[in-house]
Short mmCIF file of C-alpha atoms in Angstrom, two decimals:
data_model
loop_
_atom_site.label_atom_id
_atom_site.label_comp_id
_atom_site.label_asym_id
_atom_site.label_seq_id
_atom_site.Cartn_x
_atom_site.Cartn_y
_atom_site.Cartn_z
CA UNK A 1 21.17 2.20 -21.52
CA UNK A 2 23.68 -1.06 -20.77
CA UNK A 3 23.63 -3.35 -23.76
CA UNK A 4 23.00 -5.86 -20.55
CA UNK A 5 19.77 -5.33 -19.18
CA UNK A 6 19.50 -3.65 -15.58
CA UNK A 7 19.15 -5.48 -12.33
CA UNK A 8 15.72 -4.42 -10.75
CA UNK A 9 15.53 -3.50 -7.03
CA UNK A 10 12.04 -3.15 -6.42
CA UNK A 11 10.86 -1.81 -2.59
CA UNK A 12 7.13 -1.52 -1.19
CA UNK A 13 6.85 -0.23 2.19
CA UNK A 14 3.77 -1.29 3.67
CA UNK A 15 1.50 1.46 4.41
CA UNK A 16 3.62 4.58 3.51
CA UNK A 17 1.12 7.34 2.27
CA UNK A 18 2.43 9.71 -0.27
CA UNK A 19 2.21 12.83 1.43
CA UNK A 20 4.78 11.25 3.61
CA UNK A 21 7.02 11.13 1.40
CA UNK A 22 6.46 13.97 -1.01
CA UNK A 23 4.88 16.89 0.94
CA UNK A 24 6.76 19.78 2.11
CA UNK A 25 5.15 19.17 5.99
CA UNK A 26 6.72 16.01 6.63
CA UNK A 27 8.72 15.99 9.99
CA UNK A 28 10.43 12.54 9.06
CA UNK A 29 14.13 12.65 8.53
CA UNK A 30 14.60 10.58 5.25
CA UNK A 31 18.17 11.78 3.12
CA UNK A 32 18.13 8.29 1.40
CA UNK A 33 14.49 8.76 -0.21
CA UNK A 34 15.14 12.41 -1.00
CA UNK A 35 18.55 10.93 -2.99
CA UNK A 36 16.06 8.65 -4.76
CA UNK A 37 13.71 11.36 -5.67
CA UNK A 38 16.81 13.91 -6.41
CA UNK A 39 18.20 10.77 -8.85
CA UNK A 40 15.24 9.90 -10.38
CA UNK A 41 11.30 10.12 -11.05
CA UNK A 42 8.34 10.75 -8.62
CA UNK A 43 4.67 10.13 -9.29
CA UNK A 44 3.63 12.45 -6.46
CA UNK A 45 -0.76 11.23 -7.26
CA UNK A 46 -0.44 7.49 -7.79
CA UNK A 47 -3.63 5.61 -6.84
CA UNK A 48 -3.43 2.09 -5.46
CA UNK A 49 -6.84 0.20 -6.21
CA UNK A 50 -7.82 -0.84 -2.35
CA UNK A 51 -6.37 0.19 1.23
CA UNK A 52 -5.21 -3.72 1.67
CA UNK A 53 -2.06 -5.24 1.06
CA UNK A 54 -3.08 -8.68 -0.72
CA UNK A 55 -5.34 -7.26 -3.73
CA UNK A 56 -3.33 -4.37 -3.95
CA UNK A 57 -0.23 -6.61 -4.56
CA UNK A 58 -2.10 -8.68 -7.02
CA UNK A 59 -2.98 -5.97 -9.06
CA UNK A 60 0.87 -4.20 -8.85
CA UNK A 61 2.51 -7.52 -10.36
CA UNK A 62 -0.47 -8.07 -12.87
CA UNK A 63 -0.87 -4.83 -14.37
CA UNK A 64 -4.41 -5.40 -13.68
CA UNK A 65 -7.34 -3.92 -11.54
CA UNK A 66 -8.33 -6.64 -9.11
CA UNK A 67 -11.48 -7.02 -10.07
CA UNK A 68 -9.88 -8.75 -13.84
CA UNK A 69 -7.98 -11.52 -11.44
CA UNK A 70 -10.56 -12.89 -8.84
CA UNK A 71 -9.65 -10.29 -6.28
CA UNK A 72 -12.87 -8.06 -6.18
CA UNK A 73 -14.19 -10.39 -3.37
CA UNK A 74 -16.02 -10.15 0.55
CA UNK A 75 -13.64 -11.99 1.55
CA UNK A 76 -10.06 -12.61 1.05
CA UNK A 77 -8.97 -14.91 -1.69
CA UNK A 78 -5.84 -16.18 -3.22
CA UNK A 79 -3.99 -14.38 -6.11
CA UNK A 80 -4.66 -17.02 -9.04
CA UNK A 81 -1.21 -17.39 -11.05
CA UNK A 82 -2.86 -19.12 -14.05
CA UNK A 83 -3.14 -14.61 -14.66
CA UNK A 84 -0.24 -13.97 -16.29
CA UNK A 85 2.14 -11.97 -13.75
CA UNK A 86 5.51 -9.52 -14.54
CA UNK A 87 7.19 -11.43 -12.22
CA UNK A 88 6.97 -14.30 -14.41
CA UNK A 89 7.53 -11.79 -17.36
CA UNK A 90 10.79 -11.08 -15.75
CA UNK A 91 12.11 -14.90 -15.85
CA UNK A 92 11.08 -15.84 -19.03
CA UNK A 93 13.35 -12.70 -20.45
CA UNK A 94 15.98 -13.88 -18.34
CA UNK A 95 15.72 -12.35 -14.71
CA UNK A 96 16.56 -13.84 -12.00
CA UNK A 97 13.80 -13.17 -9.39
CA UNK A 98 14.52 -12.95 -5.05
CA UNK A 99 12.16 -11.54 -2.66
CA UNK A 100 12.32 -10.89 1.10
CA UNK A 101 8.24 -10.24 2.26
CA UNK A 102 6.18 -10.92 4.70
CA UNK A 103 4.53 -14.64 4.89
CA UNK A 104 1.09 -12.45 4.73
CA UNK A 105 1.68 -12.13 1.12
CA UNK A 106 2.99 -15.58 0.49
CA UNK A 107 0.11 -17.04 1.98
CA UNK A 108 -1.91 -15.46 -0.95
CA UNK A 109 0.05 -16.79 -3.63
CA UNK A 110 2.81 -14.26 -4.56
CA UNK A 111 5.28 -16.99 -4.90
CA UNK A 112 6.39 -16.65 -8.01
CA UNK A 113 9.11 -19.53 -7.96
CA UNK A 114 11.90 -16.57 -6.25
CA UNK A 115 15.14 -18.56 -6.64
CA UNK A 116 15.94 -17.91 -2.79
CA UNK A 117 13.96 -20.20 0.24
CA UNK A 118 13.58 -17.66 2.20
CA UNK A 119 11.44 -15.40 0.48
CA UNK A 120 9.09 -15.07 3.10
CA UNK A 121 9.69 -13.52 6.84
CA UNK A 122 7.07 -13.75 9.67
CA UNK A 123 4.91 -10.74 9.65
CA UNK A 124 6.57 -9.56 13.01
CA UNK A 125 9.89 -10.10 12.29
CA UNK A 126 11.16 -6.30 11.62
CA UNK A 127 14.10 -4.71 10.26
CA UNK A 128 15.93 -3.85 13.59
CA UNK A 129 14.87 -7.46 14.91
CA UNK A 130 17.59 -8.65 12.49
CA UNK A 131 15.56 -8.51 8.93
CA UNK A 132 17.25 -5.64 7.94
CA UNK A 133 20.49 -7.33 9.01
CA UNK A 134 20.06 -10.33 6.43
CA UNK A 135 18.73 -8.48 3.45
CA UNK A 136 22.20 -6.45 3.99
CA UNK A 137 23.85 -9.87 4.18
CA UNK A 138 22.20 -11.22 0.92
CA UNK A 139 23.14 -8.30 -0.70
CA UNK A 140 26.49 -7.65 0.23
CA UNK A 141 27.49 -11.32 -0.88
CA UNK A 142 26.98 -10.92 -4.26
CA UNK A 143 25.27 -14.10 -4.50
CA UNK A 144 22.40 -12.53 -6.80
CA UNK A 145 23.13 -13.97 -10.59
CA UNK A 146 22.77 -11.07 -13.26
CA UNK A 147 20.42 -9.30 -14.40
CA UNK A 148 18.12 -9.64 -10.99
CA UNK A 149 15.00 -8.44 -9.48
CA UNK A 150 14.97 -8.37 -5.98
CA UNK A 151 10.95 -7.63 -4.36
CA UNK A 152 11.40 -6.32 -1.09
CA UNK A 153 8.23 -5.80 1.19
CA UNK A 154 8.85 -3.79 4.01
CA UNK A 155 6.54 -3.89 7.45
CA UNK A 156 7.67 -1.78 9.84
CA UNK A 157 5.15 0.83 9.24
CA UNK A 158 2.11 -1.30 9.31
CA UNK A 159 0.26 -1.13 12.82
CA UNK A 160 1.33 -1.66 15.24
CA UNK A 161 4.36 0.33 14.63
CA UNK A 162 6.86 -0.45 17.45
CA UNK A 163 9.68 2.28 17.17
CA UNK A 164 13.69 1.11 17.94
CA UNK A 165 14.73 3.14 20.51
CA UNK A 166 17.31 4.53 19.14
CA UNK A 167 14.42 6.75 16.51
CA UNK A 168 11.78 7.42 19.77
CA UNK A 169 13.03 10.97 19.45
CA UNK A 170 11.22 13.70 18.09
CA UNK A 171 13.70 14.92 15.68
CA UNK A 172 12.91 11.95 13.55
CA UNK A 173 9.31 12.89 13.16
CA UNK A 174 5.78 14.28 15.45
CA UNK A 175 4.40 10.99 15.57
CA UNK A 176 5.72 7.23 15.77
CA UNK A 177 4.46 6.85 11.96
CA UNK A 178 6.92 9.41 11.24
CA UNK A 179 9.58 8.34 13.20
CA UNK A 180 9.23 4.84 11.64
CA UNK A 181 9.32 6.22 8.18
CA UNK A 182 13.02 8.00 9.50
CA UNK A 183 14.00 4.37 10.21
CA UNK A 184 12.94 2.69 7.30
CA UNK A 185 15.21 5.32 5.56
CA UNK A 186 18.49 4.43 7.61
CA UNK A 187 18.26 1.02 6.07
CA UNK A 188 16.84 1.70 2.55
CA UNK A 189 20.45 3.64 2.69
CA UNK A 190 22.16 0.77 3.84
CA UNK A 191 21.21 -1.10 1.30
CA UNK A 192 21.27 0.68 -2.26
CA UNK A 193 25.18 1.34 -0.97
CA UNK A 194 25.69 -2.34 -1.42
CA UNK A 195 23.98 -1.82 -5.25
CA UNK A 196 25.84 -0.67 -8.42
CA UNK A 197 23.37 2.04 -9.33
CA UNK A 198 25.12 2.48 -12.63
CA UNK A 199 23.30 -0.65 -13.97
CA UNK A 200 20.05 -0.99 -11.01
CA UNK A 201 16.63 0.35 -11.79
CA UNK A 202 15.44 1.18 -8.70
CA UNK A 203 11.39 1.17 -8.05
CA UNK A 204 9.67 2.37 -4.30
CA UNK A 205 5.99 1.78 -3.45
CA UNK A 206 3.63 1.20 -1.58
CA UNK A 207 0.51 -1.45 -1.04
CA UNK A 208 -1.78 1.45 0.41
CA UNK A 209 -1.52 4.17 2.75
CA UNK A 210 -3.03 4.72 6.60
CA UNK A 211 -4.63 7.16 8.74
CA UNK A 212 -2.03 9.17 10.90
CA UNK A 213 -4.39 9.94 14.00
CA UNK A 214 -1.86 13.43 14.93
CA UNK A 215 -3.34 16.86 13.95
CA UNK A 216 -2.19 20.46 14.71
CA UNK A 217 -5.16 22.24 15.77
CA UNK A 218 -5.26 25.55 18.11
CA UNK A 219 -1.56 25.53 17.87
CA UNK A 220 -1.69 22.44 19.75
CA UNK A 221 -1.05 18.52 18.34
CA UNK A 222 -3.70 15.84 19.22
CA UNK A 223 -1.90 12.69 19.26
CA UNK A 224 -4.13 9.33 19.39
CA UNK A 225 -1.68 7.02 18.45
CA UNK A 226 -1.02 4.19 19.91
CA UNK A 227 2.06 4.20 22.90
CA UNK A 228 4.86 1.74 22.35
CA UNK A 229 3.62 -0.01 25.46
CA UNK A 230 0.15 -0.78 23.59
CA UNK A 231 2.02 -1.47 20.58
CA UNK A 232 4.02 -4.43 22.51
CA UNK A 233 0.82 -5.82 23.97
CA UNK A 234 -0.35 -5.98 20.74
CA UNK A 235 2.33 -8.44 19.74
CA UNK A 236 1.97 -10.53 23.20
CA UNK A 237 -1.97 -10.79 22.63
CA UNK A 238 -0.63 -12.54 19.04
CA UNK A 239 1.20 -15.44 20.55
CA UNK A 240 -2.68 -16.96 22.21
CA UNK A 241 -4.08 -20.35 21.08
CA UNK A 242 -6.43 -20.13 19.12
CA UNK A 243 -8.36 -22.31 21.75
CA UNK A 244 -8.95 -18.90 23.66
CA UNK A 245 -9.78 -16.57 20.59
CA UNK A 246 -13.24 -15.83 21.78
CA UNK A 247 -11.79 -14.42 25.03
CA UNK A 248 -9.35 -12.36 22.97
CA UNK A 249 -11.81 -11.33 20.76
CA UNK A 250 -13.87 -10.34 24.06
CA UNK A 251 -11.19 -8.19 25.93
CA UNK A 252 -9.83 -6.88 22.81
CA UNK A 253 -13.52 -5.17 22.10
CA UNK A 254 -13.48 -3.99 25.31
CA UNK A 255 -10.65 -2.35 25.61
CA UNK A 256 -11.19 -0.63 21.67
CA UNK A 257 -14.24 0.50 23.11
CA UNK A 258 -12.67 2.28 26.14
CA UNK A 259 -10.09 3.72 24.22
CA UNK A 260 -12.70 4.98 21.58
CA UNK A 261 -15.03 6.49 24.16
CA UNK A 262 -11.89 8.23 26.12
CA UNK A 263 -10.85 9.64 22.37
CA UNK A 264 -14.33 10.94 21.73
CA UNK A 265 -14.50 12.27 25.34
CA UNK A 266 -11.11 14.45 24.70
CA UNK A 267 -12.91 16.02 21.51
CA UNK A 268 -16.15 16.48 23.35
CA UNK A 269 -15.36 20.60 23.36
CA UNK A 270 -13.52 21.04 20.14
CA UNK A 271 -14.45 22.38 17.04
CA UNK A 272 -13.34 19.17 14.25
CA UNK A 273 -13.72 19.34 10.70
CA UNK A 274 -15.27 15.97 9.48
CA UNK A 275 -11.45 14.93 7.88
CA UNK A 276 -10.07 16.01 11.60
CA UNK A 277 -13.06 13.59 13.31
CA UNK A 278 -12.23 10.72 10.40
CA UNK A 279 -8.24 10.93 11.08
CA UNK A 280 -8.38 10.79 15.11
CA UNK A 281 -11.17 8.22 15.27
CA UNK A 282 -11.13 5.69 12.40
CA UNK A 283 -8.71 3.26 11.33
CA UNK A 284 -8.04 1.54 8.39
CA UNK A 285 -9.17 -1.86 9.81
CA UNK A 286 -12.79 0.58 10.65
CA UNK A 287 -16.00 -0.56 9.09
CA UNK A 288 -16.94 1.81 6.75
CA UNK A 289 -15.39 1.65 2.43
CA UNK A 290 -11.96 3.38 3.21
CA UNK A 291 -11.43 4.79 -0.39
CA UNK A 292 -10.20 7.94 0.87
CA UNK A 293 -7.42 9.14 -0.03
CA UNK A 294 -5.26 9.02 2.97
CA UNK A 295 -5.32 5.16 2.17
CA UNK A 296 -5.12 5.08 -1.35
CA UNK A 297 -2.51 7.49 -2.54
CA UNK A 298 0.61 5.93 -2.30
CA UNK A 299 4.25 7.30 -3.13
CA UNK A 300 6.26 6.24 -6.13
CA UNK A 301 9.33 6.66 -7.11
CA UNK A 302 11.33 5.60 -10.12
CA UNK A 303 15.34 5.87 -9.76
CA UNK A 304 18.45 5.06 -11.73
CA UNK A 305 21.25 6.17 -14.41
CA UNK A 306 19.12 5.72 -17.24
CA UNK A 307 16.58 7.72 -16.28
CA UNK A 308 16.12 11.54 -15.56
CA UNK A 309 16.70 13.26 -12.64
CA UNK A 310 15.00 15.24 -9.96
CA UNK A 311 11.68 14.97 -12.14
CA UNK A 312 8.32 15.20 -10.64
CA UNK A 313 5.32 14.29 -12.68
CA UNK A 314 2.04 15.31 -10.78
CA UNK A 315 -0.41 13.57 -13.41
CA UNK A 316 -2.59 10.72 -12.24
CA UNK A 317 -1.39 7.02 -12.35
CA UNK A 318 -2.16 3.66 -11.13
CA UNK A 319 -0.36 0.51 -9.43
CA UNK A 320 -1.45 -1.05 -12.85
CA UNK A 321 0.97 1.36 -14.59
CA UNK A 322 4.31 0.70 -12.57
CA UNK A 323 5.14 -3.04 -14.22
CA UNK A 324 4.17 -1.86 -17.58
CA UNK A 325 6.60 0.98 -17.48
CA UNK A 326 9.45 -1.24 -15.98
CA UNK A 327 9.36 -3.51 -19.11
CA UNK A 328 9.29 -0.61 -21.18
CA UNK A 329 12.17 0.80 -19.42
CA UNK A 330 14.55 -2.68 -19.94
CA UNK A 331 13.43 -3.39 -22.74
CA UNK A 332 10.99 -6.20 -22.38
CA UNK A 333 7.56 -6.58 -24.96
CA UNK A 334 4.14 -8.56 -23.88
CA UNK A 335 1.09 -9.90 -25.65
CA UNK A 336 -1.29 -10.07 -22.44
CA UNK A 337 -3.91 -7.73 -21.68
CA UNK A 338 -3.94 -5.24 -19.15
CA UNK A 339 -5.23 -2.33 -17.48
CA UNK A 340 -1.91 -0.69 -17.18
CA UNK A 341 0.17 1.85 -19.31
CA UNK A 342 3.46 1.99 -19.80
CA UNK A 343 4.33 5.60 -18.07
CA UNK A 344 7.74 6.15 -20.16
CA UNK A 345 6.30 8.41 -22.54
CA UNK A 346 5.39 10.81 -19.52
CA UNK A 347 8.38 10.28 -18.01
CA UNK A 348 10.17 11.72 -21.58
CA UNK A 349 7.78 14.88 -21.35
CA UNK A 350 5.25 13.47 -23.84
CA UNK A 351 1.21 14.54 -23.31
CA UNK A 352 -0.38 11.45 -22.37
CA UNK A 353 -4.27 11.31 -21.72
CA UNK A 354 -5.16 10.85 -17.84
CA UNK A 355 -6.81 7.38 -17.20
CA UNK A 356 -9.28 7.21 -14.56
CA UNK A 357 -8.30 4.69 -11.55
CA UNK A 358 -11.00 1.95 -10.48
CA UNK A 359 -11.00 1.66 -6.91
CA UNK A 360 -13.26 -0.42 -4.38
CA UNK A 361 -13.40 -1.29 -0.86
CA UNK A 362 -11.44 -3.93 0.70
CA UNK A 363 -12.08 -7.64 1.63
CA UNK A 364 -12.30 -8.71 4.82
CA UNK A 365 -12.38 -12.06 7.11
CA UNK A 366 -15.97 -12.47 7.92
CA UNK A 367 -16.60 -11.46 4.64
CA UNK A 368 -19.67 -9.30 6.55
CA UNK A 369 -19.73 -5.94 4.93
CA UNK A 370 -21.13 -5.30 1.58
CA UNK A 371 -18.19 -4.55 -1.40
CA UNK A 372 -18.34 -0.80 -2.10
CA UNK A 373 -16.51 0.43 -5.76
CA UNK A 374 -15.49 3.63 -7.60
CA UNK A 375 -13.28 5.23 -10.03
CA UNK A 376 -10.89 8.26 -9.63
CA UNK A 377 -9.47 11.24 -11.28
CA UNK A 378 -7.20 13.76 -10.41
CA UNK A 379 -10.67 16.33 -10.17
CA UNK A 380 -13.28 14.25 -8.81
CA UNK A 381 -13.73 10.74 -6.93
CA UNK A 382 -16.86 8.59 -7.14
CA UNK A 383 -17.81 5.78 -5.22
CA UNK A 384 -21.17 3.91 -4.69
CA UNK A 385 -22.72 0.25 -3.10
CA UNK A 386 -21.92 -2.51 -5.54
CA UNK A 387 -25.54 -4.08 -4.68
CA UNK A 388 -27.01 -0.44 -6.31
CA UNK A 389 -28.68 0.09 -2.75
CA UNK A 390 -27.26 3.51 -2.84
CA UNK A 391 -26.21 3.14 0.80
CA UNK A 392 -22.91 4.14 -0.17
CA UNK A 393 -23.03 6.82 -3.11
CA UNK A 394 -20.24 9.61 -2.97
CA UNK A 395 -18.70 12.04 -5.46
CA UNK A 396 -16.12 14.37 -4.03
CA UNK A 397 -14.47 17.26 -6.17
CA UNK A 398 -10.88 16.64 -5.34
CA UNK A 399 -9.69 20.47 -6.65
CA UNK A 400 -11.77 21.97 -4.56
CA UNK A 401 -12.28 19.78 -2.05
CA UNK A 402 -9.02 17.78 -1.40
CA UNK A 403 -9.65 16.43 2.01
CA UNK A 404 -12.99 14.65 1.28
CA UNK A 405 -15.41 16.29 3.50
CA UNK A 406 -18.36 17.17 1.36
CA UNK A 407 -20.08 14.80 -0.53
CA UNK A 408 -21.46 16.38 -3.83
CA UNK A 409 -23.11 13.36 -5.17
CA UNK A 410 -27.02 15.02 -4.40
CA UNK A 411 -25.83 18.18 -6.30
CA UNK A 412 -24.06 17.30 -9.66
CA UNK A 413 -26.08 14.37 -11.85
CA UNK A 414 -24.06 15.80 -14.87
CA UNK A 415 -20.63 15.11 -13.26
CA UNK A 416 -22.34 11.53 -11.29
CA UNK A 417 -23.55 10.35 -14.44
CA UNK A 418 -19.87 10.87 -16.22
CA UNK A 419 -18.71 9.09 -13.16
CA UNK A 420 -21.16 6.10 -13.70
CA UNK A 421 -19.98 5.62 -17.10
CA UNK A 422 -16.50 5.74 -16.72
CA UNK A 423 -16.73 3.15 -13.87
CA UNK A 424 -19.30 1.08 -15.86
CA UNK A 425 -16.73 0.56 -18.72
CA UNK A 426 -14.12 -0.46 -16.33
CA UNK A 427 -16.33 -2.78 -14.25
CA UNK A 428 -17.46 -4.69 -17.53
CA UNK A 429 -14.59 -5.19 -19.06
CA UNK A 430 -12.96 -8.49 -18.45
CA UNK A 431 -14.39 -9.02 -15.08
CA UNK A 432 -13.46 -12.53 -13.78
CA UNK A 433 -13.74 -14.98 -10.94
CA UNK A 434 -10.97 -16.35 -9.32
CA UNK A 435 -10.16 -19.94 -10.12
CA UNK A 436 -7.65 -20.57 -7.20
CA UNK A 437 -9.69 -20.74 -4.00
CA UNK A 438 -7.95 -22.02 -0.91
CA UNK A 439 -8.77 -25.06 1.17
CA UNK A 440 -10.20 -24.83 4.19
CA UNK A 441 -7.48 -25.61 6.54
CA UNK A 442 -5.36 -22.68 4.76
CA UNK A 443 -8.26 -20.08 5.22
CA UNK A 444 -8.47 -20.82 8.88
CA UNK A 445 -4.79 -20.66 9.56
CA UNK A 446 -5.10 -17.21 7.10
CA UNK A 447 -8.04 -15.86 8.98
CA UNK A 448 -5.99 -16.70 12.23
CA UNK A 449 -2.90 -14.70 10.90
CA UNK A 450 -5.02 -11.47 9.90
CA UNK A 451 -6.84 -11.17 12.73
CA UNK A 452 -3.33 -10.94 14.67
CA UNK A 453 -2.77 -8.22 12.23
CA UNK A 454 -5.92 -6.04 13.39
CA UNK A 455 -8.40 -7.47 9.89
CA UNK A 456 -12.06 -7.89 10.71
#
């Protein structure tokens, strides 16, 4: 490695799922993440802790499960930085930190003191509506000062995904989510030819994954996404006062309901496997605990000279993990505890013990639906009611059973009670309250800006 430590380019593209990235059935066209995976590291079964972006943030830049720093709430609640964070690890050993994100995670505290003023972007403001144009800009200028991290938080892929017209084709992908993650790629290229990858470590995430509502069944596709027309209406229902809300809120549950009843009435005489019926007819906004994996395996990808290349590690590892090893990899020692490992020794082909993932079901704005929890490995999944109701209790046997369709919970008290334990330790340990909560003038305008994005 450079005696000079390595700048730090560090993406997360909302809602990309790993199989999207990594599995052989992908119909995205994507030659600048297949030149990061054929340069580098990927963690093809990394778990993020909940399918939301906020707590699943918190817990990336902490190293620890979000129940440790206030974020195991009902509702939504601001990331306290009295917990000590790697971004601040990275200044005080000399980085220089930027970010370009959307104001969504701002707004819950991931400020961090970036040396840039505009770290933040309005949540609708996408990358071929001119973002992508000024990241290139910033980068191109050389304006960074040495050794840097640079956070960039990518939404193009969150819903509603509106496609540029220039990837609504269908050799960039079956579906719009597909087609998206084709464009994303055209500027992730763009930019890492502006970086010297001789001395950038380059990191690519995700918050959480999504439901893709396209399946092949009797050789045909089912497509229930939404059209770019409903996708743009979307964004125009967005821009009313909040005066006429209650209206909004009105006509919008109409119209779900009519589209839900006209999906269920175009499935009335198939034959759907319970993971088919989930896919076409949920969404990650749904009621319901949405700790399947569809929203909580997320890609990962570690890429750069010092590093290997063309390595895939299939072993089980967490959000938690991904600062921990980037300190390792420059260089950089801490005193604070965390849930995270440092994933180097993997990475150099050392046997290192699997460490189960804590999971749990995500806030929300009405703060209405009862927190669900759980713990994973790479053979079985567990999940149950945090009130111990048992209204929620779930064990799945992920070998066997990889799509989540049977619940074995009823049938195996050896493997349940394993389970219990495993998520028992994790739960007790350290569990804390958040200390930061926000006024209330900044969790209406909050409330206001999640609700645009689909939140309940």
């Amino acid at each position: 490695m450079n005696a000079m430590k390595p700048n730090i380019l560090f993406f997360v593209i909302d809602s990309f799922r790993s199989d999207k990235c990594f599995d052989k059935s992908k119909t995205s066209i994507t030659p600048n993440l297949d030149s990061l995976k054929n340069n580098g590291i990927s963690f093809t079964q990394t778990i993020s802790a909940v399918a939301t972006t906020i707590p699943s943030l918190g817990s990336i830049f902490t190293g620890k499960f979000p129940n440790n720093i206030g974020l195991s709430v009902e509702k939504f609640e601001q990331l306290n930085l009295d917990f000590p964070n790697y971004l601040q690890v990275l200044q005080e050993n000399g980085y220089n930190t930027y970010a370009t994100m959307p104001e969504i995670a701002s707004d819950f505290g991931l400020t961090c003191n970036f040396k840039n003023d505009d770290s933040s972007y309005d949540n609708y403001f996408g990358l071929f509506d001119g973002l992508g144009d000024e990241i290139f800009k910033k980068i191109s200028s050389n304006s960074f000062e040495t050794p840097w991290f640079l956070y960039i938080h990518l939404f193009d892929l969150h819903t509603p995904i509106v496609l540029p017209s220039e990837f609504n084709d269908d050799k960039f992908g079956e579906s719009n989510y597909e087609k998206m993650i084709s464009a994303i790629d055209h500027w992730i290229g763009k930019i890492i030819n502006e970086i010297d990858l001789e001395n950038t470590l380059i990191v690519l995430t995700a918050d959480h994954g999504e439901y893709v509502p396209v399946i092949h069944h009797n050789n045909e596709i089912i497509n229930f996404e939404s059209g770019i027309g409903e996708s743009k209406l979307w964004k125009v229902g967005n821009k009313v006062p909040p005066k006429l809300y209650p209206l909004k809120k009105k006509v919008g549950t109409i119209l779900r309901n009519i589209r839900t009843n006209s999906k269920k009435s175009k499935l009335d005489n198939l034959s759907l496997s319970k993971y088919e019926k989930r896919v076409l007819l949920e969404s990650r906004m749904s009621e319901g605990h949405r700790m399947f994996d569809d929203l909580l395996c997320v890609p990962f990808i570690f890429s750069g000279s010092m590093l290997p290349k063309n390595k895939i590690i299939k072993n089980q590892v967490r959000h938690v993990d991904i600062f921990p090893t980037i300190a390792d990899i420059v260089g950089i020692k801490t005193d604070f505890k965390i849930d995270g490992i440092s994933l180097l020794p993997l990475i150099n082909g050392e046997n290192v013990e699997e460490l189960p993932a804590y999971i749990e079901s995500p806030p929300t704005v009405t703060g209405n639906l009862k927190k669900v929890v759980g713990v994973r490995t790479s053979k079985y999944k567990f999940i149950k009611s945090l009130d111990g109701t048992k209204k929620i209790f779930e064990l799945y046997d992920l070998k066997n059973d990889p799509l989540e369709e049977n619940n074995i919970a009823k049938t195996s008290s050896e493997i349940v009670s394993n389970m219990e334990k495993i998520l028992s330790k994790i739960s007790s340990k350290n569990n804390v309250s958040s200390k930061t909560s926000l006024s209330e003038d900044k969790k209406q305008e909050i409330r206001e800006k999640l609700r645009k994005l689909g939140y309940t």
